[in-house]
Amino acid sequence: MSLYQEMGISQEVLTFSEEILAGLKDRFEELDKIAEYNQYKVLHAMQKNRVSAECFAGTTGYGHDDLGRDVLEKVYVDVFHTEAALVRPQITCGTHALATALSANLLPGDELLSPVGKPYDTLEEVIGIRESACSLAEYGVSYRQVDLLPDGSFDWDGIKAAIHEKTKLVTIQRSKGYQMRPTFSVEQIGELIAFVKGIKPDVLVMVDNCYGEFTETIEPSDVGADMVVGSLIKNPGGGIAPTGGYIAGTQACVDRCLYRLSAPGLGQDIGASLTVNTALYQGFFFAPTVVASAVKGAIFVAAAYEKLGYHVVPASSEPRYDIIQSIELGSEEAMLAFTAGIQAAAPVDSYVTPVAAPMDGYDDLVVMAAGDFIQGSSIELSADGPIREPYAIYFQGGLTFPHAKLGGMMALQKMLDRGLLQLN
Ligand SMILES: *Cc1c(COP(=O)(O)O)cnc(C)c1O
């Protein structure tokens, strides 16, 4: 018996998968080039800022004179080409980073505009689209949204009409999140930023960069974003960072974020890094190649399910601007089989079976498969989705390509075993 068979992968699934992969060689080579460029960008920033062993010692208490924290923030500044950055374990997740950036830079009477349709589910309560205590709406910040056109492009006229004297901040989500709309390239985001700033030069632009970092050789901060915001248990943490988030941007915006994160009047020089510095550096170092592995996994799964006739977004041949692959599986049973496969392929908790359950911040039941070293980390191989039409599963992550490949094969296997698909 082969190791594949011992692990539960049939010859049929293996042969099918190898055929799919044979057609992806050139594509994978392009991804390796992006990873190399980004790896050197990170290395160059670490060298320029003289990262040394002293940076790995943490601080406690107030965290004054935390060399590691300060130098890491300079490394982020040089990678994102911004004036300032906050990279902190005290930022608990992506939603927290986004909520901090928004609430720090919006005042009562201001309006927030999303020109790219509905934002990520958990931001609905932050903004107050769904009522919540402490939402921006409760503090008197209004919200306006311009939906994308049916073909997924920007509604330029609608956006122009939505900008007025109260419009203070424009939020652009790079990744599709839990929607079937396309993810935007940095170039597209740059066009949108130029457009809104052309109408109102003093408007601030924040980009929700979650899942997008290092998928291209430029970031939204290279094309005019005032703030780029993300989670360290996604791309830039490289699977190593145990917690945290970042906000990189203009000095003025980031200074306000510091005050909102800690307290008005407290400066950059507060916030103990405890014992996490080494992991945040190592994770950032690994991030470019980890992201490339995840994108390869996403393309493999897209190509496999496309061949079987499923609607996948993006298509396997399309360019990639985030690590997320959505596949319309069409039924709850198929979502459960797919996630069972991802779970069975995990290094941790491979023996458990995912079920649909309610989850904080989400309106629908959600099914999630993840056997992570870092709890909830979605740069590690994971698959999840809300149980609602069109029963789309979102596949993302993979610290190494062989693991992402195994996950994809195991998902096929579980669906095959349960009579939910045929390989022919
Ligand atoms: C994950 C994600 C968030 C929220 O991040 P959490 O860390 O889960 O709070 C926000 N926006 C997008 C696009 C995301 O992918």
Tab-separated table of C-alpha atoms and ligand atoms in Angstrom:
chain	number	residue	atom	x	y	z
A	1	MET	CA	0.000	0.000	0.000
A	2	SER	CA	1.324	3.433	-0.878
A	3	LEU	CA	1.596	6.232	1.677
A	4	TYR	CA	-1.178	8.057	-0.220
A	5	GLN	CA	-3.492	5.069	0.217
A	6	GLU	CA	-2.537	4.700	3.854
A	7	MET	CA	-3.582	8.311	4.304
A	8	GLY	CA	-6.898	7.675	2.607
A	9	ILE	CA	-6.255	8.965	-0.915
A	10	SER	CA	-7.378	6.531	-3.615
A	11	GLN	CA	-5.428	5.936	-6.820
A	12	GLU	CA	-8.335	7.486	-8.712
A	13	VAL	CA	-8.089	10.797	-6.823
A	14	LEU	CA	-4.290	10.794	-7.019
A	15	THR	CA	-4.228	10.252	-10.788
A	16	PHE	CA	-6.867	12.931	-11.333
A	17	SER	CA	-4.910	15.381	-9.143
A	18	GLU	CA	-1.560	14.721	-10.819
A	19	GLU	CA	-3.116	15.388	-14.214
A	20	ILE	CA	-4.490	18.692	-12.974
A	21	LEU	CA	-1.102	19.677	-11.517
A	22	ALA	CA	0.774	18.811	-14.710
A	23	GLY	CA	-1.144	21.611	-16.397
A	24	LEU	CA	-0.205	24.191	-13.769
A	25	LYS	CA	3.603	24.174	-14.003
A	26	ASP	CA	4.010	27.538	-15.754
A	27	ARG	CA	1.553	29.153	-13.416
A	28	PHE	CA	3.430	27.914	-10.364
A	29	GLU	CA	6.679	29.267	-11.784
A	30	GLU	CA	5.156	32.762	-11.976
A	31	LEU	CA	4.102	32.472	-8.338
A	32	ASP	CA	7.628	31.513	-7.342
A	33	LYS	CA	8.872	34.719	-8.976
A	34	ILE	CA	6.426	36.853	-6.986
A	35	ALA	CA	7.470	35.033	-3.811
A	36	GLU	CA	11.143	35.651	-4.566
A	37	TYR	CA	10.571	39.355	-5.108
A	38	ASN	CA	8.586	39.692	-1.892
A	39	GLN	CA	11.091	37.598	0.032
A	40	TYR	CA	13.835	40.000	-0.987
A	41	LYS	CA	11.642	42.991	-0.140
A	42	VAL	CA	11.241	41.660	3.417
A	43	LEU	CA	14.918	40.698	3.704
A	44	HIS	CA	16.025	44.079	2.442
A	45	ALA	CA	13.840	45.822	5.033
A	46	MET	CA	15.234	43.617	7.804
A	47	GLN	CA	18.810	44.316	6.732
A	48	LYS	CA	18.248	48.049	6.348
A	49	ASN	CA	16.788	48.270	9.843
A	50	ARG	CA	19.604	46.212	11.352
A	51	VAL	CA	17.495	43.458	12.867
A	52	SER	CA	19.642	41.818	15.535
A	53	ALA	CA	19.379	39.327	18.378
A	54	GLU	CA	18.470	42.170	20.755
A	55	CYS	CA	15.221	42.560	18.798
A	56	PHE	CA	14.025	39.166	19.974
A	57	ALA	CA	14.052	40.032	23.665
A	58	GLY	CA	10.598	41.106	24.776
A	59	THR	CA	9.438	43.625	27.323
A	60	THR	CA	6.824	43.460	30.060
A	61	GLY	CA	4.705	46.020	31.882
A	62	TYR	CA	4.381	49.271	29.956
A	63	GLY	CA	6.742	48.008	27.315
A	64	HIS	CA	8.895	51.129	27.190
A	65	ASP	CA	12.022	50.885	25.024
A	66	ASP	CA	10.900	47.748	23.255
A	67	LEU	CA	13.574	47.599	20.566
A	68	GLY	CA	12.063	44.544	18.891
A	69	ARG	CA	8.642	46.132	18.561
A	70	ASP	CA	10.066	49.417	17.295
A	71	VAL	CA	12.353	47.836	14.706
A	72	LEU	CA	9.617	45.475	13.494
A	73	GLU	CA	7.364	48.452	12.891
A	74	LYS	CA	10.139	50.045	10.820
A	75	VAL	CA	10.457	46.818	8.835
A	76	TYR	CA	6.729	46.976	8.052
A	77	VAL	CA	7.107	50.656	7.135
A	78	ASP	CA	9.771	49.739	4.570
A	79	VAL	CA	7.841	46.807	3.121
A	80	PHE	CA	4.554	48.702	2.822
A	81	HIS	CA	6.286	51.992	1.921
A	82	THR	CA	4.372	54.011	4.497
A	83	GLU	CA	5.363	56.680	7.004
A	84	ALA	CA	4.378	54.678	10.058
A	85	ALA	CA	3.097	51.298	11.194
A	86	LEU	CA	1.588	49.640	14.212
A	87	VAL	CA	2.355	45.934	14.489
A	88	ARG	CA	1.044	44.723	17.795
A	89	PRO	CA	0.027	41.602	19.641
A	90	GLN	CA	-2.478	43.837	21.472
A	91	ILE	CA	-4.450	44.045	18.220
A	92	THR	CA	-6.482	40.890	18.732
A	93	CYS	CA	-7.559	40.114	15.151
A	94	GLY	CA	-8.285	41.636	11.764
A	95	THR	CA	-11.659	42.995	12.800
A	96	HIS	CA	-10.033	44.710	15.771
A	97	ALA	CA	-7.374	46.287	13.555
A	98	LEU	CA	-10.032	47.541	11.136
A	99	ALA	CA	-12.287	48.784	13.940
A	100	THR	CA	-9.319	50.620	15.460
A	101	ALA	CA	-8.372	52.261	12.165
A	102	LEU	CA	-11.966	53.315	11.485
A	103	SER	CA	-12.916	54.560	14.936
A	104	ALA	CA	-9.613	56.414	15.304
A	105	ASN	CA	-10.128	58.343	12.093
A	106	LEU	CA	-13.877	58.985	12.045
A	107	LEU	CA	-15.599	61.521	14.290
A	108	PRO	CA	-19.277	62.147	15.021
A	109	GLY	CA	-20.927	63.662	11.939
A	110	ASP	CA	-18.442	62.069	9.537
A	111	GLU	CA	-19.520	59.595	6.900
A	112	LEU	CA	-17.853	56.348	5.967
A	113	LEU	CA	-18.198	55.174	2.361
A	114	SER	CA	-17.709	51.688	0.978
A	115	PRO	CA	-17.570	51.977	-2.824
A	116	VAL	CA	-17.140	48.211	-3.219
A	117	GLY	CA	-20.393	46.895	-1.789
A	118	LYS	CA	-21.031	45.243	1.519
A	119	PRO	CA	-17.946	44.837	3.690
A	120	TYR	CA	-16.832	41.669	5.464
A	121	ASP	CA	-19.474	40.183	7.787
A	122	THR	CA	-17.798	41.098	11.077
A	123	LEU	CA	-17.555	44.751	10.027
A	124	GLU	CA	-21.343	45.046	9.879
A	125	GLU	CA	-21.457	45.390	13.654
A	126	VAL	CA	-18.386	47.624	13.755
A	127	ILE	CA	-20.052	50.028	11.336
A	128	GLY	CA	-23.555	49.521	12.695
A	129	ILE	CA	-25.110	48.048	9.540
A	130	ARG	CA	-26.294	45.454	12.045
A	131	GLU	CA	-27.089	47.155	15.315
A	132	SER	CA	-24.458	46.736	17.999
A	133	ALA	CA	-23.341	48.526	21.143
A	134	CYS	CA	-20.282	50.700	20.486
A	135	SER	CA	-20.753	50.656	16.703
A	136	LEU	CA	-19.669	53.670	14.646
A	137	ALA	CA	-23.364	54.384	14.046
A	138	GLU	CA	-23.941	54.663	17.795
A	139	TYR	CA	-21.190	57.305	17.917
A	140	GLY	CA	-22.842	59.297	15.154
A	141	VAL	CA	-20.779	58.158	12.168
A	142	SER	CA	-23.020	57.538	9.177
A	143	TYR	CA	-22.391	54.942	6.517
A	144	ARG	CA	-23.036	54.811	2.820
A	145	GLN	CA	-22.402	52.009	0.385
A	146	VAL	CA	-22.197	51.826	-3.379
A	147	ASP	CA	-22.604	48.316	-4.712
A	148	LEU	CA	-20.474	46.906	-7.484
A	149	LEU	CA	-22.092	46.647	-10.893
A	150	PRO	CA	-23.442	43.210	-11.836
A	151	ASP	CA	-20.192	42.403	-13.683
A	152	GLY	CA	-18.155	43.099	-10.531
A	153	SER	CA	-16.751	46.432	-11.721
A	154	PHE	CA	-16.860	49.776	-9.896
A	155	ASP	CA	-19.974	51.925	-10.291
A	156	TRP	CA	-18.054	55.120	-11.073
A	157	ASP	CA	-21.170	57.306	-11.409
A	158	GLY	CA	-22.693	55.910	-8.233
A	159	ILE	CA	-19.456	56.476	-6.324
A	160	LYS	CA	-19.170	60.048	-7.559
A	161	ALA	CA	-22.750	60.742	-6.488
A	162	ALA	CA	-22.148	59.228	-3.028
A	163	ILE	CA	-19.228	61.499	-2.112
A	164	HIS	CA	-20.198	64.729	-0.367
A	165	GLU	CA	-18.825	67.137	2.227
A	166	LYS	CA	-19.263	64.699	5.128
A	167	THR	CA	-17.483	61.830	3.425
A	168	LYS	CA	-14.390	61.444	5.572
A	169	LEU	CA	-13.109	57.963	4.945
A	170	VAL	CA	-13.435	55.484	2.104
A	171	THR	CA	-13.000	51.814	2.963
A	172	ILE	CA	-11.950	49.382	0.248
A	173	GLN	CA	-11.877	45.655	0.870
A	174	ARG	CA	-9.248	44.027	-1.333
A	175	SER	CA	-10.371	40.439	-0.925
A	176	LYS	CA	-13.782	39.045	-1.767
A	177	GLY	CA	-14.279	37.688	1.758
A	178	TYR	CA	-17.454	35.580	1.921
A	179	GLN	CA	-18.842	36.866	-1.354
A	180	MET	CA	-18.697	35.669	-4.931
A	181	ARG	CA	-17.500	39.044	-6.237
A	182	PRO	CA	-13.991	39.340	-7.675
A	183	THR	CA	-11.016	40.295	-5.529
A	184	PHE	CA	-9.455	43.551	-6.662
A	185	SER	CA	-5.918	43.881	-7.918
A	186	VAL	CA	-3.730	46.550	-6.363
A	187	GLU	CA	-3.833	48.326	-9.721
A	188	GLN	CA	-7.651	48.450	-9.643
A	189	ILE	CA	-7.560	49.702	-6.064
A	190	GLY	CA	-5.133	52.411	-7.187
A	191	GLU	CA	-7.569	53.552	-9.877
A	192	LEU	CA	-10.375	53.706	-7.350
A	193	ILE	CA	-8.235	55.681	-4.874
A	194	ALA	CA	-7.222	58.155	-7.587
A	195	PHE	CA	-10.880	58.546	-8.550
A	196	VAL	CA	-12.184	59.263	-5.032
A	197	LYS	CA	-9.265	61.571	-4.226
A	198	GLY	CA	-9.866	63.338	-7.519
A	199	ILE	CA	-13.366	64.154	-6.322
A	200	LYS	CA	-12.415	64.912	-2.704
A	201	PRO	CA	-8.651	65.298	-2.207
A	202	ASP	CA	-8.755	65.233	1.611
A	203	VAL	CA	-10.745	61.998	1.868
A	204	LEU	CA	-8.892	59.235	3.707
A	205	VAL	CA	-8.695	55.788	2.159
A	206	MET	CA	-8.327	52.635	4.207
A	207	VAL	CA	-7.773	49.289	2.526
A	208	ASP	CA	-8.803	46.095	4.282
A	209	ASN	CA	-5.756	44.148	3.163
A	210	CYS	CA	-6.743	40.837	4.802
A	211	TYR	CA	-5.676	37.853	2.669
A	212	GLY	CA	-4.076	40.074	0.029
A	213	GLU	CA	-0.575	40.685	1.389
A	214	PHE	CA	2.269	39.368	-0.792
A	215	THR	CA	0.019	37.976	-3.526
A	216	GLU	CA	1.384	40.732	-5.757
A	217	THR	CA	4.668	42.629	-5.762
A	218	ILE	CA	2.977	45.892	-4.748
A	219	GLU	CA	0.553	46.648	-1.922
A	220	PRO	CA	-2.356	49.122	-1.758
A	221	SER	CA	-0.120	51.515	0.196
A	222	ASP	CA	1.997	51.784	-2.977
A	223	VAL	CA	-0.988	53.220	-4.850
A	224	GLY	CA	-2.202	55.902	-2.469
A	225	ALA	CA	-3.983	54.176	0.426
A	226	ASP	CA	-3.678	56.175	3.669
A	227	MET	CA	-3.920	52.988	5.713
A	228	VAL	CA	-3.556	49.285	4.967
A	229	VAL	CA	-4.856	46.985	7.658
A	230	GLY	CA	-4.631	43.272	8.302
A	231	SER	CA	-4.326	40.328	10.641
A	232	LEU	CA	-1.124	38.576	11.709
A	233	ILE	CA	-2.848	35.199	11.781
A	234	LYS	CA	-3.326	35.609	8.044
A	235	ASN	CA	-0.719	36.329	5.346
A	236	PRO	CA	1.869	38.611	7.022
A	237	GLY	CA	2.201	36.382	10.099
A	238	GLY	CA	3.443	33.567	7.879
A	239	GLY	CA	1.716	30.997	10.079
A	240	ILE	CA	4.231	31.657	12.832
A	241	ALA	CA	2.865	34.809	14.506
A	242	PRO	CA	0.657	33.618	17.394
A	243	THR	CA	-1.643	36.668	17.398
A	244	GLY	CA	-1.782	40.318	16.390
A	245	GLY	CA	-2.666	42.783	13.702
A	246	TYR	CA	-1.102	45.658	11.801
A	247	ILE	CA	-2.015	49.090	10.538
A	248	ALA	CA	0.486	50.746	8.193
A	249	GLY	CA	-0.094	54.201	6.801
A	250	THR	CA	0.465	57.900	7.102
A	251	GLN	CA	1.913	59.212	10.348
A	252	ALA	CA	-1.255	61.217	11.018
A	253	CYS	CA	-3.583	58.226	10.630
A	254	VAL	CA	-1.356	55.799	12.516
A	255	ASP	CA	-0.852	58.239	15.426
A	256	ARG	CA	-4.610	58.379	15.899
A	257	CYS	CA	-4.772	54.570	15.760
A	258	LEU	CA	-2.191	54.393	18.546
A	259	TYR	CA	-4.324	56.637	20.726
A	260	ARG	CA	-7.438	54.628	19.973
A	261	LEU	CA	-5.675	51.321	20.579
A	262	SER	CA	-4.208	52.392	23.912
A	263	ALA	CA	-5.374	55.768	25.225
A	264	PRO	CA	-5.293	59.391	24.091
A	265	GLY	CA	-1.942	60.889	25.008
A	266	LEU	CA	-0.052	57.628	25.201
A	267	GLY	CA	2.634	57.396	22.568
A	268	GLN	CA	4.130	54.786	20.324
A	269	ASP	CA	6.426	53.733	23.157
A	270	ILE	CA	3.885	51.665	25.049
A	271	GLY	CA	2.662	48.093	24.632
A	272	ALA	CA	4.781	45.227	25.888
A	273	SER	CA	5.703	42.631	23.297
A	274	LEU	CA	6.067	39.944	26.009
A	275	THR	CA	7.543	36.926	24.235
A	276	VAL	CA	6.166	37.280	20.712
A	277	ASN	CA	8.815	39.339	18.910
A	278	THR	CA	10.752	36.408	17.477
A	279	ALA	CA	7.592	34.864	16.061
A	280	LEU	CA	6.442	38.128	14.475
A	281	TYR	CA	9.812	38.552	12.731
A	282	GLN	CA	10.042	34.924	11.665
A	283	GLY	CA	6.488	34.926	10.432
A	284	PHE	CA	7.046	38.045	8.332
A	285	PHE	CA	10.194	36.436	6.949
A	286	PHE	CA	8.302	33.289	5.904
A	287	ALA	CA	5.176	35.092	4.722
A	288	PRO	CA	6.060	35.527	1.003
A	289	THR	CA	6.708	31.826	0.386
A	290	VAL	CA	3.845	30.729	2.629
A	291	VAL	CA	1.483	32.968	0.644
A	292	ALA	CA	2.788	31.445	-2.600
A	293	SER	CA	2.102	27.929	-1.244
A	294	ALA	CA	-1.410	28.943	-0.307
A	295	VAL	CA	-2.056	30.483	-3.731
A	296	LYS	CA	-0.776	27.326	-5.425
A	297	GLY	CA	-3.176	25.280	-3.312
A	298	ALA	CA	-6.041	27.566	-4.287
A	299	ILE	CA	-5.233	27.257	-7.995
A	300	PHE	CA	-4.978	23.462	-7.739
A	301	VAL	CA	-8.396	23.217	-6.080
A	302	ALA	CA	-9.896	25.671	-8.581
A	303	ALA	CA	-8.583	23.673	-11.530
A	304	ALA	CA	-9.786	20.379	-10.060
A	305	TYR	CA	-13.330	21.523	-9.322
A	306	GLU	CA	-13.561	23.471	-12.554
A	307	LYS	CA	-12.761	20.270	-14.437
A	308	LEU	CA	-15.626	18.617	-12.575
A	309	GLY	CA	-18.037	21.320	-13.714
A	310	TYR	CA	-18.321	23.471	-10.582
A	311	HIS	CA	-18.441	27.255	-10.654
A	312	VAL	CA	-15.271	28.506	-8.984
A	313	VAL	CA	-14.163	32.068	-8.220
A	314	PRO	CA	-11.607	32.946	-9.360
A	315	ALA	CA	-11.271	30.586	-12.326
A	316	SER	CA	-8.035	28.602	-12.306
A	317	SER	CA	-6.540	30.613	-15.159
A	318	GLU	CA	-7.377	34.041	-13.713
A	319	PRO	CA	-4.771	36.172	-11.956
A	320	ARG	CA	-4.796	35.948	-8.143
A	321	TYR	CA	-5.011	38.870	-5.758
A	322	ASP	CA	-5.764	36.988	-2.555
A	323	ILE	CA	-5.382	33.468	-1.179
A	324	ILE	CA	-9.085	32.639	-1.166
A	325	GLN	CA	-10.740	30.183	-3.479
A	326	SER	CA	-14.479	29.902	-3.500
A	327	ILE	CA	-16.260	26.918	-4.941
A	328	GLU	CA	-20.023	26.755	-5.290
A	329	LEU	CA	-20.702	23.282	-3.999
A	330	GLY	CA	-24.475	23.606	-4.238
A	331	SER	CA	-25.525	21.838	-1.054
A	332	GLU	CA	-24.909	21.641	2.663
A	333	GLU	CA	-23.931	17.945	2.306
A	334	ALA	CA	-21.204	18.838	-0.168
A	335	MET	CA	-19.920	21.607	2.128
A	336	LEU	CA	-19.746	19.145	5.002
A	337	ALA	CA	-17.933	16.525	2.897
A	338	PHE	CA	-15.436	19.068	1.588
A	339	THR	CA	-14.659	20.426	5.053
A	340	ALA	CA	-14.402	16.875	6.420
A	341	GLY	CA	-11.661	16.301	3.842
A	342	ILE	CA	-9.736	19.435	4.780
A	343	GLN	CA	-9.988	18.499	8.450
A	344	ALA	CA	-8.807	14.942	7.826
A	345	ALA	CA	-5.716	16.322	6.056
A	346	ALA	CA	-4.694	18.538	8.997
A	347	PRO	CA	-1.655	18.042	11.240
A	348	VAL	CA	-3.741	18.950	14.306
A	349	ASP	CA	-7.254	17.684	15.182
A	350	SER	CA	-7.385	15.512	12.063
A	351	TYR	CA	-9.715	13.091	13.867
A	352	VAL	CA	-12.597	15.533	14.394
A	353	THR	CA	-15.518	16.223	12.048
A	354	PRO	CA	-16.604	19.799	11.319
A	355	VAL	CA	-20.290	20.653	11.832
A	356	ALA	CA	-22.356	23.727	10.989
A	357	ALA	CA	-22.691	26.045	13.979
A	358	PRO	CA	-23.543	29.636	14.879
A	359	MET	CA	-20.598	31.967	15.221
A	360	ASP	CA	-20.061	35.411	16.752
A	361	GLY	CA	-20.133	38.168	14.173
A	362	TYR	CA	-21.815	36.028	11.508
A	363	ASP	CA	-25.505	36.001	10.607
A	364	ASP	CA	-25.779	32.449	9.233
A	365	LEU	CA	-24.575	29.098	10.489
A	366	VAL	CA	-20.955	28.570	9.505
A	367	VAL	CA	-18.979	25.386	8.877
A	368	MET	CA	-15.235	25.578	9.382
A	369	ALA	CA	-12.459	23.082	8.950
A	370	ALA	CA	-9.086	23.872	10.393
A	371	GLY	CA	-6.470	21.881	12.198
A	372	ASP	CA	-4.210	24.729	13.083
A	373	PHE	CA	-1.086	25.182	15.156
A	374	ILE	CA	-2.302	28.733	15.784
A	375	GLN	CA	-5.976	28.660	16.707
A	376	GLY	CA	-8.213	30.094	13.995
A	377	SER	CA	-5.280	30.913	11.733
A	378	SER	CA	-6.534	30.977	8.157
A	379	ILE	CA	-3.120	31.220	6.533
A	380	GLU	CA	-2.929	27.620	7.678
A	381	LEU	CA	-5.007	25.309	5.520
A	382	SER	CA	-8.664	25.885	6.214
A	383	ALA	CA	-12.048	25.835	4.550
A	384	ASP	CA	-15.166	27.536	5.721
A	385	GLY	CA	-18.366	29.098	4.604
A	386	PRO	CA	-21.761	30.265	5.734
A	387	ILE	CA	-24.534	27.720	5.151
A	388	ARG	CA	-26.538	29.721	2.664
A	389	GLU	CA	-27.113	29.925	-1.082
A	390	PRO	CA	-25.125	29.216	-3.230
A	391	TYR	CA	-23.440	26.938	-0.672
A	392	ALA	CA	-20.029	28.258	-1.521
A	393	ILE	CA	-17.058	26.958	0.383
A	394	TYR	CA	-14.030	29.180	0.845
A	395	PHE	CA	-10.728	27.344	0.728
A	396	GLN	CA	-7.608	29.125	1.859
A	397	GLY	CA	-4.159	28.756	3.273
A	398	GLY	CA	-1.545	26.071	3.416
A	399	LEU	CA	1.805	26.717	5.045
A	400	THR	CA	3.349	24.315	2.535
A	401	PHE	CA	2.076	23.354	-0.892
A	402	PRO	CA	2.186	19.591	-0.222
A	403	HIS	CA	-0.217	20.117	2.663
A	404	ALA	CA	-2.586	22.271	0.609
A	405	LYS	CA	-2.481	19.611	-2.111
A	406	LEU	CA	-3.334	16.874	0.383
A	407	GLY	CA	-6.263	18.954	1.625
A	408	GLY	CA	-7.574	19.391	-1.895
A	409	MET	CA	-7.204	15.668	-2.622
A	410	MET	CA	-8.873	14.682	0.646
A	411	ALA	CA	-11.813	17.011	-0.069
A	412	LEU	CA	-12.264	15.308	-3.454
A	413	GLN	CA	-12.000	11.913	-1.787
A	414	LYS	CA	-14.677	12.632	0.833
A	415	MET	CA	-17.081	13.936	-1.793
A	416	LEU	CA	-16.382	10.900	-3.970
A	417	ASP	CA	-16.839	8.492	-1.041
A	418	ARG	CA	-20.180	10.101	-0.175
A	419	GLY	CA	-21.429	9.837	-3.741
A	420	LEU	CA	-21.421	13.612	-4.216
A	421	LEU	CA	-19.197	13.658	-7.287
A	422	GLN	CA	-17.700	11.461	-9.983
A	423	LEU	CA	-14.202	11.669	-11.426
A	424	ASN	CA	-14.312	10.829	-15.088
B	1	LIG	C1	-10.532	37.786	7.951
B	1	LIG	C2	-11.015	39.063	7.397
B	1	LIG	C3	-11.426	40.097	8.236
B	1	LIG	C4	-11.550	39.970	9.717
B	1	LIG	O1	-10.477	39.407	10.314
B	1	LIG	P1	-10.578	38.570	11.678
B	1	LIG	O2	-9.160	38.377	11.998
B	1	LIG	O3	-11.297	37.292	11.376
B	1	LIG	O4	-11.293	39.403	12.679
B	1	LIG	C5	-11.798	41.284	7.637
B	1	LIG	N1	-11.798	41.428	6.311
B	1	LIG	C6	-11.443	40.455	5.473
B	1	LIG	C7	-11.470	40.672	4.000
B	1	LIG	C8	-11.034	39.232	5.993
B	1	LIG	O5	-10.657	38.265	5.166
